[in-house]
PDB file of C-alpha atoms in Angstrom:
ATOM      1  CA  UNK A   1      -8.243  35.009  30.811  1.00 54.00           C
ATOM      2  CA  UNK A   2     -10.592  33.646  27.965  1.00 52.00           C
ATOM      3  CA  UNK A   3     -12.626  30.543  27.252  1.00 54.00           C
ATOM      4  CA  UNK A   4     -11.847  29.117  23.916  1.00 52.00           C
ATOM      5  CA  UNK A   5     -15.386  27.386  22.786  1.00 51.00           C
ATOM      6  CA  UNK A   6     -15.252  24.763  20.211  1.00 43.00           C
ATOM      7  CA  UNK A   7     -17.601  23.518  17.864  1.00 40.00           C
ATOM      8  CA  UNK A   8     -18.656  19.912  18.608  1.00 39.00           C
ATOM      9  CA  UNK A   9     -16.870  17.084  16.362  1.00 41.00           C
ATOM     10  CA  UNK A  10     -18.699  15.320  13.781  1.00 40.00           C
ATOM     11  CA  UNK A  11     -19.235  11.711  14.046  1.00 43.00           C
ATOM     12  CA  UNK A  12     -16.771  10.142  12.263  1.00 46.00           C
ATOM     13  CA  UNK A  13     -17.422   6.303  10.699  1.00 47.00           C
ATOM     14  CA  UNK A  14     -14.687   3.593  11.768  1.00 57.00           C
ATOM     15  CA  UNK A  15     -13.065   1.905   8.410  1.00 80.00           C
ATOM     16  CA  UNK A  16     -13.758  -1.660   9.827  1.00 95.00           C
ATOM     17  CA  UNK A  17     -16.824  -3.456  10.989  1.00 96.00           C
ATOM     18  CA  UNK A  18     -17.768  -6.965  11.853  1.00 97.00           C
ATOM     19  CA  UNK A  19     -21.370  -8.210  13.144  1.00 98.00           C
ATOM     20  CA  UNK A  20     -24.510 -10.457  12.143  1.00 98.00           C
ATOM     21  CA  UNK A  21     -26.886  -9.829   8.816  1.00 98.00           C
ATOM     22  CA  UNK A  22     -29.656 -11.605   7.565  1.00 98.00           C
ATOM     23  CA  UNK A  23     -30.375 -11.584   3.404  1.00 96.00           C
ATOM     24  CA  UNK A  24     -33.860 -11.206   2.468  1.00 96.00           C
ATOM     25  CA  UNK A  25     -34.618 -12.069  -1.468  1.00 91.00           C
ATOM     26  CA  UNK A  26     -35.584 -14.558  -3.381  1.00 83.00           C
ATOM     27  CA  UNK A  27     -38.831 -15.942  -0.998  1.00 87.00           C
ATOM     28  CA  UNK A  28     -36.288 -16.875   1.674  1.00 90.00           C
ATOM     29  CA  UNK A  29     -34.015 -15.213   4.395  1.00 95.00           C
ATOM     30  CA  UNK A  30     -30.475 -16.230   5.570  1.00 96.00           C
ATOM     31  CA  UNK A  31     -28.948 -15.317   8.553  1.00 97.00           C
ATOM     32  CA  UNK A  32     -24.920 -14.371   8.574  1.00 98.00           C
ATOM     33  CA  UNK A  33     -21.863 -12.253   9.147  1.00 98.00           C
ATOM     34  CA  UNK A  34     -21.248  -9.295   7.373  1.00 96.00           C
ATOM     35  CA  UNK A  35     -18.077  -6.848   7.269  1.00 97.00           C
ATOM     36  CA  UNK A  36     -16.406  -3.290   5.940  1.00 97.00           C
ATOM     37  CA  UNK A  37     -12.831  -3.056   5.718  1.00 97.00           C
ATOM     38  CA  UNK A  38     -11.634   0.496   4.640  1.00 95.00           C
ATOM     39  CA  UNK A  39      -8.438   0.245   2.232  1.00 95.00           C
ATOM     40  CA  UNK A  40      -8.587   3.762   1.329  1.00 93.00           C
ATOM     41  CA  UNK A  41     -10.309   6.967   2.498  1.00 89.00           C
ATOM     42  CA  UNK A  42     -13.638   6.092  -0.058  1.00 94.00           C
ATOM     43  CA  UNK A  43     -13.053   2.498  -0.707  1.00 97.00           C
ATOM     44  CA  UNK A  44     -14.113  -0.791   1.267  1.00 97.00           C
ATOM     45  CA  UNK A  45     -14.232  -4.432   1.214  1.00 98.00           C
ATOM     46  CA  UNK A  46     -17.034  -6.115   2.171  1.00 98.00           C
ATOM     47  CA  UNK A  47     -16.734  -9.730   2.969  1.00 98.00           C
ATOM     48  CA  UNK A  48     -19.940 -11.711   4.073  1.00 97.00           C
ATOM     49  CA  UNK A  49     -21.141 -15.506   4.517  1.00 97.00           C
ATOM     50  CA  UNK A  50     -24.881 -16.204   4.921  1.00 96.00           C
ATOM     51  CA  UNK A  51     -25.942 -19.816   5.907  1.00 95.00           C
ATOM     52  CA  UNK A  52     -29.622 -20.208   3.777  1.00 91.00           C
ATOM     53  CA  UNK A  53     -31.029 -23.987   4.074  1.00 86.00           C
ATOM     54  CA  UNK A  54     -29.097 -26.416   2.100  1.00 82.00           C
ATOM     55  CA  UNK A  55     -26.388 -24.766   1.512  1.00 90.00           C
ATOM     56  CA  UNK A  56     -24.185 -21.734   2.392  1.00 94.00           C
ATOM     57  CA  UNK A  57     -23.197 -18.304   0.407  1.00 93.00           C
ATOM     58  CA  UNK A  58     -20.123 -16.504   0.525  1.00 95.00           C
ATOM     59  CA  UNK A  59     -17.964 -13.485  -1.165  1.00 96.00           C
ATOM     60  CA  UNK A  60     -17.143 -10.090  -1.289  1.00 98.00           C
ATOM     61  CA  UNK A  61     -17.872  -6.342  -2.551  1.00 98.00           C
ATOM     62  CA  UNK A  62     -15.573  -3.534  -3.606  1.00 98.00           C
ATOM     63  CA  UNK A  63     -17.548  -0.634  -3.090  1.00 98.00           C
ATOM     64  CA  UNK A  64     -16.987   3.148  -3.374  1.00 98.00           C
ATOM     65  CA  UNK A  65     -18.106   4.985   0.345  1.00 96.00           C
ATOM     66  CA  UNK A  66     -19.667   8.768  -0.293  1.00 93.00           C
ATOM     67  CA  UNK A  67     -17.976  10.790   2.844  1.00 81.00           C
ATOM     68  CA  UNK A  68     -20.879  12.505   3.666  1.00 77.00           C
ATOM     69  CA  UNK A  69     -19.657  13.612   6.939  1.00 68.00           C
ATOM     70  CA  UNK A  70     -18.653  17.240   5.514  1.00 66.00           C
ATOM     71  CA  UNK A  71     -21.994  18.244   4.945  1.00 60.00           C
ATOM     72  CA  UNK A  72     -24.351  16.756   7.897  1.00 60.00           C
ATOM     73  CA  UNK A  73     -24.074  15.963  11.623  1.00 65.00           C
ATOM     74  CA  UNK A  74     -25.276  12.945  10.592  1.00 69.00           C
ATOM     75  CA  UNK A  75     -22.836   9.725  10.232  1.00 82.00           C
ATOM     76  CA  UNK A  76     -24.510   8.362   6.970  1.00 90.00           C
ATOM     77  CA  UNK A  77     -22.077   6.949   3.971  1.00 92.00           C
ATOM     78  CA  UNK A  78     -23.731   5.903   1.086  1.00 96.00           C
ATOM     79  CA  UNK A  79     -21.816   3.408  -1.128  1.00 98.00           C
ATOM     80  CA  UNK A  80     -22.457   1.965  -4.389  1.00 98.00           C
ATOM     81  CA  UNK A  81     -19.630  -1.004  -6.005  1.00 98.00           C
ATOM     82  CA  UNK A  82     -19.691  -4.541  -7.134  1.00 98.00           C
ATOM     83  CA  UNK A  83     -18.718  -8.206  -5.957  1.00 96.00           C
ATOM     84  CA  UNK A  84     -18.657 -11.912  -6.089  1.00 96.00           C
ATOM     85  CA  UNK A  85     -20.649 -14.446  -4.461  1.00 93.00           C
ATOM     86  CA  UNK A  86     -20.469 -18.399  -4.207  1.00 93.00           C
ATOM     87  CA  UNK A  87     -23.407 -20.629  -3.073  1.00 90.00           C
ATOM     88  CA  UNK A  88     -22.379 -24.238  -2.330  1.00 89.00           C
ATOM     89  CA  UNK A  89     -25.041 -26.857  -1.117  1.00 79.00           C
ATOM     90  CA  UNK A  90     -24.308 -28.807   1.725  1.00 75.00           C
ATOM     91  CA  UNK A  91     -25.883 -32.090  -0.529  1.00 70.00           C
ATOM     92  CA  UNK A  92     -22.991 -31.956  -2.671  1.00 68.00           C
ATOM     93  CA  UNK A  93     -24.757 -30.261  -5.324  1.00 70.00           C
ATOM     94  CA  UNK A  94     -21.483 -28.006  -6.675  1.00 76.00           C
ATOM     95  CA  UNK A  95     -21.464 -24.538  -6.432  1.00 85.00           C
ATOM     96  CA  UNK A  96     -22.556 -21.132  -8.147  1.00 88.00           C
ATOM     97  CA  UNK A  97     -21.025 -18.120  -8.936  1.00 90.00           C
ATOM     98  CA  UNK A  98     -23.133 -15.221  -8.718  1.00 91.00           C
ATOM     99  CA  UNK A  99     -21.321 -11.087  -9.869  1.00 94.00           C
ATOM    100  CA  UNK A 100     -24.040  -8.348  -8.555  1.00 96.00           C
ATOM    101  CA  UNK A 101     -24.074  -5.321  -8.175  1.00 97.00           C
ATOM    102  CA  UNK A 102     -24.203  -3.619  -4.518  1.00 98.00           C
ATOM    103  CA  UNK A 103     -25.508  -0.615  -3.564  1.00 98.00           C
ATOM    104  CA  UNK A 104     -26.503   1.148   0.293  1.00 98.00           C
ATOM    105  CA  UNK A 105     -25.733   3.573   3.159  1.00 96.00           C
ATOM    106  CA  UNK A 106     -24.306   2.518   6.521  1.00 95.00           C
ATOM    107  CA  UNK A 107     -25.714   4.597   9.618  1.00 93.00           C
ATOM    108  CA  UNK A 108     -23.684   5.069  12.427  1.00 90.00           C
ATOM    109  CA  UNK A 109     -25.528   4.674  15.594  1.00 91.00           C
ATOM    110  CA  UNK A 110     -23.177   4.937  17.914  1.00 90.00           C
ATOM    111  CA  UNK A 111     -19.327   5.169  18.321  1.00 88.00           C
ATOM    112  CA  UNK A 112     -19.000   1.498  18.452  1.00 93.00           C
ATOM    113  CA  UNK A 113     -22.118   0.163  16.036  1.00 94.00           C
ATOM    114  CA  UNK A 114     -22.861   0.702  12.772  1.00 93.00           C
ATOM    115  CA  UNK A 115     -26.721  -0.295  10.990  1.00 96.00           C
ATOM    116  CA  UNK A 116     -26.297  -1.532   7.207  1.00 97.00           C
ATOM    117  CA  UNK A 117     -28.777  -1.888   4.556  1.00 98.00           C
ATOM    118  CA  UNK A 118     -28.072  -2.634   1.036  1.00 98.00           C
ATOM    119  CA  UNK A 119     -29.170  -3.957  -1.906  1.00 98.00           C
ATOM    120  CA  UNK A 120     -27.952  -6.452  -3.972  1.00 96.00           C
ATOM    121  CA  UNK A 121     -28.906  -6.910  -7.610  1.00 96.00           C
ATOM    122  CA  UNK A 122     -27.273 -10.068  -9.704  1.00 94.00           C
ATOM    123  CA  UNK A 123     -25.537  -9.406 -12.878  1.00 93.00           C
ATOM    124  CA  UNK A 124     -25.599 -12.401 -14.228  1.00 75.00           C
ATOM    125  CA  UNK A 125     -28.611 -14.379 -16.170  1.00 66.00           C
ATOM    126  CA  UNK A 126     -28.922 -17.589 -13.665  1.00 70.00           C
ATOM    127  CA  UNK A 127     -32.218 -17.995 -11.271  1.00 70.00           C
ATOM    128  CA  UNK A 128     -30.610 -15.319  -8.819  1.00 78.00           C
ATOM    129  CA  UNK A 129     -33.136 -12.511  -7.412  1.00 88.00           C
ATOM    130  CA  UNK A 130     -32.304  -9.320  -6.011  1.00 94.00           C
ATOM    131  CA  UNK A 131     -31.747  -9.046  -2.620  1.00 95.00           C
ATOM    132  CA  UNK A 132     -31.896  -6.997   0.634  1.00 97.00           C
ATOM    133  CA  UNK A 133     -28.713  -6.787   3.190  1.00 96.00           C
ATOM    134  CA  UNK A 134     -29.521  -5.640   6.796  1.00 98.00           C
ATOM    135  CA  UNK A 135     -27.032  -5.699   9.707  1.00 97.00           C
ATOM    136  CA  UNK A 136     -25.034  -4.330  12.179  1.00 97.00           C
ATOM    137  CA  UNK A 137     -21.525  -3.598  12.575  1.00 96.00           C
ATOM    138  CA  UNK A 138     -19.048  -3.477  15.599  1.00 96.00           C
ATOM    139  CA  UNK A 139     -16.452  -0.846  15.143  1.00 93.00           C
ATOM    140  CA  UNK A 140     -12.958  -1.732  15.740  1.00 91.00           C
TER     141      UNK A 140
END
């Protein structure tokens, strides 16, 4: 009779993730809900609305996710893509359309929570600033 050992498995990143976020950038900080949904083995949406005073920001990111998982123990995925964003004022002051581009890592923590960072750099030449994504992700 033998004992067949196996190696331990790698942590392996869920596709989808929902949870709170807060934007830091342009001398103020929003608080929100931030998301990945995987639509192919490196790809992702990531849909998001922040609430900042007077107003409220929404949109999305395509972004391409490095599977890093191959090479490290670690459950780290660096991504780097592009998106959309919309800031309406709740004074009825219109709305702005913002294109960026988007790039971070998401750490998983556990098997059920993910920890996001990323940075968000406008593309267009409006009064937008760069700014800095942090949040956390429940797995499902």
């Amino acid at each position: 009779m033998s004992l067949a050992i196996s190696a331990p498995a790698k942590a392996q990143m869920s596709k989808n993730t929902v949870g709170p976020a807060l934007s830091i950038g342009g001398g103020t900080t929003s608080i929100g809900i931030d998301g990945r949904f995987g639509v192919s083995d490196n790809l992702s949406i990531r849909p998001f609305v922040f609430f900042p005073s007077g107003g409220t920001v929404f949109g999305a990111s395509l972004t391409y996710d490095f599977d890093t998982s191959r090479n490290s123990r670690l459950a780290i995925t660096p991504f780097v893509g592009g998106g959309v964003a919309v800031g309406t004022a709740n004074n009825g002051g219109g709305s702005e359309t913002i294109t960026y581009f988007t790039g971070g890592a998401d750490f998983g923590v556990t098997e059920s929570v993910d920890l996001r960072a990323a940075l968000d750099v406008p593309l267009s030449s409006n009064n937008s600033s760069t700014s800095v994504r942090l949040g956390a992700g429940f797995k499902f």
